């Protein structure tokens, strides 16, 4: 039998985000291959690639926010597309619910936090929906230009900027 102090939960709030696994969510990119590919390969832009290096250097599970598909797992095979996030509030609400539900489904009901590296037009509605569901969503690149984002990511990985 374990000592009584090991049977008690640790002091403090167990819902603390620092003890939950973090999922890195990356925004898709306009630059794409012209053929069907795994999502991790389909997007070819420098910022996307830098975000992937960052997520993988952290050893964190990661996924992609797509304007067309919502949340994508890196190994999902998809066709190239040319689609932007909807502007109409009703359609955008549908997209954010779909994206957040896709991520939650992928995590199988396990609790997690999100580090969202997507641009503000993707991150704001997505994180708003996650936070409505009780998920902490950090946006470390918020307000940065693309060049500053690349520098920030490069400083936290191998130092390479694509």
PDB file of C-alpha atoms in Angstrom:
ATOM      1  CA  UNK A   1       0.000   0.000   0.000  1.00  0.00           C
ATOM      2  CA  UNK A   2       1.194   3.513  -0.834  1.00  0.00           C
ATOM      3  CA  UNK A   3       1.904   6.089   1.877  1.00  0.00           C
ATOM      4  CA  UNK A   4      -1.097   8.319   2.583  1.00  0.00           C
ATOM      5  CA  UNK A   5       0.634  11.460   1.191  1.00  0.00           C
ATOM      6  CA  UNK A   6       1.052   9.777  -2.206  1.00  0.00           C
ATOM      7  CA  UNK A   7      -2.622   8.881  -2.342  1.00  0.00           C
ATOM      8  CA  UNK A   8      -3.682  12.497  -1.895  1.00  0.00           C
ATOM      9  CA  UNK A   9      -3.783  14.716  -4.983  1.00  0.00           C
ATOM     10  CA  UNK A  10      -1.097  17.404  -5.054  1.00  0.00           C
ATOM     11  CA  UNK A  11      -2.026  20.777  -3.591  1.00  0.00           C
ATOM     12  CA  UNK A  12      -3.390  23.293  -6.028  1.00  0.00           C
ATOM     13  CA  UNK A  13      -5.720  23.198  -8.970  1.00  0.00           C
ATOM     14  CA  UNK A  14      -5.246  20.094 -11.136  1.00  0.00           C
ATOM     15  CA  UNK A  15      -6.768  21.898 -14.104  1.00  0.00           C
ATOM     16  CA  UNK A  16      -3.623  24.048 -14.257  1.00  0.00           C
ATOM     17  CA  UNK A  17      -2.616  24.361 -17.921  1.00  0.00           C
ATOM     18  CA  UNK A  18       1.075  23.795 -17.142  1.00  0.00           C
ATOM     19  CA  UNK A  19       0.470  20.113 -16.350  1.00  0.00           C
ATOM     20  CA  UNK A  20      -1.588  19.368 -19.449  1.00  0.00           C
ATOM     21  CA  UNK A  21      -0.081  18.267 -22.765  1.00  0.00           C
ATOM     22  CA  UNK A  22       0.285  21.040 -25.322  1.00  0.00           C
ATOM     23  CA  UNK A  23      -0.817  20.665 -28.925  1.00  0.00           C
ATOM     24  CA  UNK A  24       0.834  23.038 -31.416  1.00  0.00           C
ATOM     25  CA  UNK A  25      -1.576  24.234 -34.098  1.00  0.00           C
ATOM     26  CA  UNK A  26      -0.113  25.722 -37.270  1.00  0.00           C
ATOM     27  CA  UNK A  27      -1.918  27.811 -39.863  1.00  0.00           C
ATOM     28  CA  UNK A  28      -2.041  26.454 -43.392  1.00  0.00           C
ATOM     29  CA  UNK A  29      -0.421  28.439 -46.161  1.00  0.00           C
ATOM     30  CA  UNK A  30      -1.267  29.734 -49.588  1.00  0.00           C
ATOM     31  CA  UNK A  31       1.786  28.061 -51.170  1.00  0.00           C
ATOM     32  CA  UNK A  32       0.961  24.440 -51.901  1.00  0.00           C
ATOM     33  CA  UNK A  33       2.035  21.516 -54.012  1.00  0.00           C
ATOM     34  CA  UNK A  34      -0.051  20.915 -57.134  1.00  0.00           C
ATOM     35  CA  UNK A  35      -0.819  17.283 -56.287  1.00  0.00           C
ATOM     36  CA  UNK A  36      -2.479  15.306 -53.497  1.00  0.00           C
ATOM     37  CA  UNK A  37      -0.136  14.879 -50.528  1.00  0.00           C
ATOM     38  CA  UNK A  38      -0.029  14.490 -46.773  1.00  0.00           C
ATOM     39  CA  UNK A  39      -0.991  17.802 -45.165  1.00  0.00           C
ATOM     40  CA  UNK A  40       2.487  18.177 -43.643  1.00  0.00           C
ATOM     41  CA  UNK A  41       3.926  18.127 -47.204  1.00  0.00           C
ATOM     42  CA  UNK A  42       1.171  19.946 -49.088  1.00  0.00           C
ATOM     43  CA  UNK A  43       1.922  23.374 -47.618  1.00  0.00           C
ATOM     44  CA  UNK A  44       5.274  24.638 -48.840  1.00  0.00           C
ATOM     45  CA  UNK A  45       5.654  28.175 -47.488  1.00  0.00           C
ATOM     46  CA  UNK A  46       8.607  29.271 -45.348  1.00  0.00           C
ATOM     47  CA  UNK A  47       6.458  30.246 -42.375  1.00  0.00           C
ATOM     48  CA  UNK A  48       4.604  26.928 -42.427  1.00  0.00           C
ATOM     49  CA  UNK A  49       7.903  24.998 -42.580  1.00  0.00           C
ATOM     50  CA  UNK A  50       9.364  27.065 -39.719  1.00  0.00           C
ATOM     51  CA  UNK A  51       6.281  26.330 -37.596  1.00  0.00           C
ATOM     52  CA  UNK A  52       6.610  22.596 -38.300  1.00  0.00           C
ATOM     53  CA  UNK A  53      10.293  22.662 -37.265  1.00  0.00           C
ATOM     54  CA  UNK A  54       9.323  24.481 -34.068  1.00  0.00           C
ATOM     55  CA  UNK A  55       6.553  21.993 -33.172  1.00  0.00           C
ATOM     56  CA  UNK A  56       8.748  18.992 -33.929  1.00  0.00           C
ATOM     57  CA  UNK A  57      11.707  20.429 -32.011  1.00  0.00           C
ATOM     58  CA  UNK A  58       9.438  20.646 -28.950  1.00  0.00           C
ATOM     59  CA  UNK A  59       8.361  17.051 -29.418  1.00  0.00           C
ATOM     60  CA  UNK A  60       4.771  18.244 -29.293  1.00  0.00           C
ATOM     61  CA  UNK A  61       1.920  16.732 -31.246  1.00  0.00           C
ATOM     62  CA  UNK A  62       0.786  19.198 -33.872  1.00  0.00           C
ATOM     63  CA  UNK A  63      -1.891  19.837 -36.424  1.00  0.00           C
ATOM     64  CA  UNK A  64      -2.905  22.324 -39.073  1.00  0.00           C
ATOM     65  CA  UNK A  65      -5.737  24.828 -39.357  1.00  0.00           C
ATOM     66  CA  UNK A  66      -7.083  24.812 -42.900  1.00  0.00           C
ATOM     67  CA  UNK A  67      -9.581  27.275 -44.313  1.00  0.00           C
ATOM     68  CA  UNK A  68     -11.269  24.451 -46.226  1.00  0.00           C
ATOM     69  CA  UNK A  69     -10.863  21.465 -43.909  1.00  0.00           C
ATOM     70  CA  UNK A  70     -10.836  22.954 -40.397  1.00  0.00           C
ATOM     71  CA  UNK A  71      -8.358  20.956 -38.291  1.00  0.00           C
ATOM     72  CA  UNK A  72      -6.014  18.572 -40.122  1.00  0.00           C
ATOM     73  CA  UNK A  73      -3.679  15.938 -38.762  1.00  0.00           C
ATOM     74  CA  UNK A  74      -0.243  16.182 -40.417  1.00  0.00           C
ATOM     75  CA  UNK A  75      -0.541  12.785 -42.122  1.00  0.00           C
ATOM     76  CA  UNK A  76      -4.005  13.316 -43.608  1.00  0.00           C
ATOM     77  CA  UNK A  77      -3.883  13.160 -47.403  1.00  0.00           C
ATOM     78  CA  UNK A  78      -5.582  16.106 -49.073  1.00  0.00           C
ATOM     79  CA  UNK A  79      -5.811  17.677 -52.493  1.00  0.00           C
ATOM     80  CA  UNK A  80      -4.508  21.162 -53.196  1.00  0.00           C
ATOM     81  CA  UNK A  81      -7.182  23.826 -52.929  1.00  0.00           C
ATOM     82  CA  UNK A  82      -7.666  27.553 -53.230  1.00  0.00           C
ATOM     83  CA  UNK A  83     -10.049  28.595 -50.501  1.00  0.00           C
ATOM     84  CA  UNK A  84     -10.049  31.362 -47.898  1.00  0.00           C
ATOM     85  CA  UNK A  85     -11.732  31.633 -44.540  1.00  0.00           C
ATOM     86  CA  UNK A  86     -15.323  32.782 -44.892  1.00  0.00           C
ATOM     87  CA  UNK A  87     -16.101  36.418 -44.087  1.00  0.00           C
ATOM     88  CA  UNK A  88     -19.752  35.916 -43.164  1.00  0.00           C
ATOM     89  CA  UNK A  89     -20.144  35.423 -39.411  1.00  0.00           C
ATOM     90  CA  UNK A  90     -22.431  32.394 -39.710  1.00  0.00           C
ATOM     91  CA  UNK A  91     -19.980  30.569 -42.005  1.00  0.00           C
ATOM     92  CA  UNK A  92     -17.001  31.555 -39.853  1.00  0.00           C
ATOM     93  CA  UNK A  93     -18.819  30.260 -36.750  1.00  0.00           C
ATOM     94  CA  UNK A  94     -19.382  26.940 -38.546  1.00  0.00           C
ATOM     95  CA  UNK A  95     -15.668  26.791 -39.482  1.00  0.00           C
ATOM     96  CA  UNK A  96     -14.429  27.495 -35.949  1.00  0.00           C
ATOM     97  CA  UNK A  97     -16.779  24.919 -34.405  1.00  0.00           C
ATOM     98  CA  UNK A  98     -15.727  22.360 -37.019  1.00  0.00           C
ATOM     99  CA  UNK A  99     -12.005  23.080 -36.448  1.00  0.00           C
ATOM    100  CA  UNK A 100     -12.266  22.915 -32.636  1.00  0.00           C
ATOM    101  CA  UNK A 101     -14.360  19.745 -32.811  1.00  0.00           C
ATOM    102  CA  UNK A 102     -11.825  18.149 -35.167  1.00  0.00           C
ATOM    103  CA  UNK A 103      -8.995  18.835 -32.731  1.00  0.00           C
ATOM    104  CA  UNK A 104     -11.019  17.606 -29.747  1.00  0.00           C
ATOM    105  CA  UNK A 105     -11.999  14.432 -31.608  1.00  0.00           C
ATOM    106  CA  UNK A 106      -8.352  13.777 -32.528  1.00  0.00           C
ATOM    107  CA  UNK A 107      -7.382  14.086 -28.846  1.00  0.00           C
ATOM    108  CA  UNK A 108     -10.002  11.499 -27.928  1.00  0.00           C
ATOM    109  CA  UNK A 109     -11.513  13.435 -25.054  1.00  0.00           C
ATOM    110  CA  UNK A 110      -8.187  13.943 -23.260  1.00  0.00           C
ATOM    111  CA  UNK A 111      -7.583  17.400 -21.824  1.00  0.00           C
ATOM    112  CA  UNK A 112      -4.901  19.565 -23.438  1.00  0.00           C
ATOM    113  CA  UNK A 113      -3.745  23.121 -24.042  1.00  0.00           C
ATOM    114  CA  UNK A 114      -3.043  24.701 -27.427  1.00  0.00           C
ATOM    115  CA  UNK A 115      -0.169  26.814 -28.675  1.00  0.00           C
ATOM    116  CA  UNK A 116      -1.624  28.374 -31.808  1.00  0.00           C
ATOM    117  CA  UNK A 117       0.889  29.626 -34.385  1.00  0.00           C
ATOM    118  CA  UNK A 118      -1.697  30.541 -37.006  1.00  0.00           C
ATOM    119  CA  UNK A 119      -2.321  34.042 -38.293  1.00  0.00           C
ATOM    120  CA  UNK A 120      -4.806  36.174 -36.404  1.00  0.00           C
ATOM    121  CA  UNK A 121      -7.694  35.602 -38.827  1.00  0.00           C
ATOM    122  CA  UNK A 122      -7.466  31.860 -38.070  1.00  0.00           C
ATOM    123  CA  UNK A 123      -6.257  32.010 -34.467  1.00  0.00           C
ATOM    124  CA  UNK A 124      -8.847  34.455 -33.109  1.00  0.00           C
ATOM    125  CA  UNK A 125     -12.022  32.481 -33.958  1.00  0.00           C
ATOM    126  CA  UNK A 126     -10.369  29.097 -33.331  1.00  0.00           C
ATOM    127  CA  UNK A 127      -8.980  30.038 -29.911  1.00  0.00           C
ATOM    128  CA  UNK A 128     -12.231  31.764 -28.984  1.00  0.00           C
ATOM    129  CA  UNK A 129     -14.077  28.496 -29.603  1.00  0.00           C
ATOM    130  CA  UNK A 130     -11.492  26.443 -27.715  1.00  0.00           C
ATOM    131  CA  UNK A 131     -11.588  28.811 -24.742  1.00  0.00           C
ATOM    132  CA  UNK A 132     -15.390  28.626 -24.774  1.00  0.00           C
ATOM    133  CA  UNK A 133     -14.855  24.870 -24.315  1.00  0.00           C
ATOM    134  CA  UNK A 134     -12.430  25.391 -21.424  1.00  0.00           C
ATOM    135  CA  UNK A 135      -9.197  24.852 -23.402  1.00  0.00           C
ATOM    136  CA  UNK A 136      -6.306  27.263 -22.797  1.00  0.00           C
ATOM    137  CA  UNK A 137      -5.067  28.647 -26.110  1.00  0.00           C
ATOM    138  CA  UNK A 138      -1.805  30.636 -26.233  1.00  0.00           C
ATOM    139  CA  UNK A 139      -0.877  32.736 -29.281  1.00  0.00           C
ATOM    140  CA  UNK A 140       2.853  33.507 -28.966  1.00  0.00           C
ATOM    141  CA  UNK A 141       3.132  34.998 -32.478  1.00  0.00           C
ATOM    142  CA  UNK A 142       0.196  37.378 -32.053  1.00  0.00           C
ATOM    143  CA  UNK A 143       0.865  40.819 -33.484  1.00  0.00           C
ATOM    144  CA  UNK A 144       4.184  39.872 -35.127  1.00  0.00           C
ATOM    145  CA  UNK A 145       5.031  40.477 -38.768  1.00  0.00           C
ATOM    146  CA  UNK A 146       5.969  37.444 -40.882  1.00  0.00           C
ATOM    147  CA  UNK A 147       9.666  38.347 -40.629  1.00  0.00           C
ATOM    148  CA  UNK A 148       9.494  38.640 -36.847  1.00  0.00           C
ATOM    149  CA  UNK A 149       7.595  35.344 -36.664  1.00  0.00           C
ATOM    150  CA  UNK A 150      10.330  33.633 -38.668  1.00  0.00           C
ATOM    151  CA  UNK A 151      12.991  35.084 -36.354  1.00  0.00           C
ATOM    152  CA  UNK A 152      11.093  34.032 -33.224  1.00  0.00           C
ATOM    153  CA  UNK A 153      10.661  30.496 -34.547  1.00  0.00           C
ATOM    154  CA  UNK A 154      14.278  30.302 -35.717  1.00  0.00           C
ATOM    155  CA  UNK A 155      15.565  31.372 -32.298  1.00  0.00           C
ATOM    156  CA  UNK A 156      13.613  28.554 -30.685  1.00  0.00           C
ATOM    157  CA  UNK A 157      14.656  25.775 -33.048  1.00  0.00           C
ATOM    158  CA  UNK A 158      17.956  25.236 -34.802  1.00  0.00           C
ATOM    159  CA  UNK A 159      18.462  28.949 -35.318  1.00  0.00           C
ATOM    160  CA  UNK A 160      17.747  28.517 -39.005  1.00  0.00           C
ATOM    161  CA  UNK A 161      15.375  30.866 -40.687  1.00  0.00           C
ATOM    162  CA  UNK A 162      13.975  29.369 -43.912  1.00  0.00           C
TER     163      UNK A 162
END
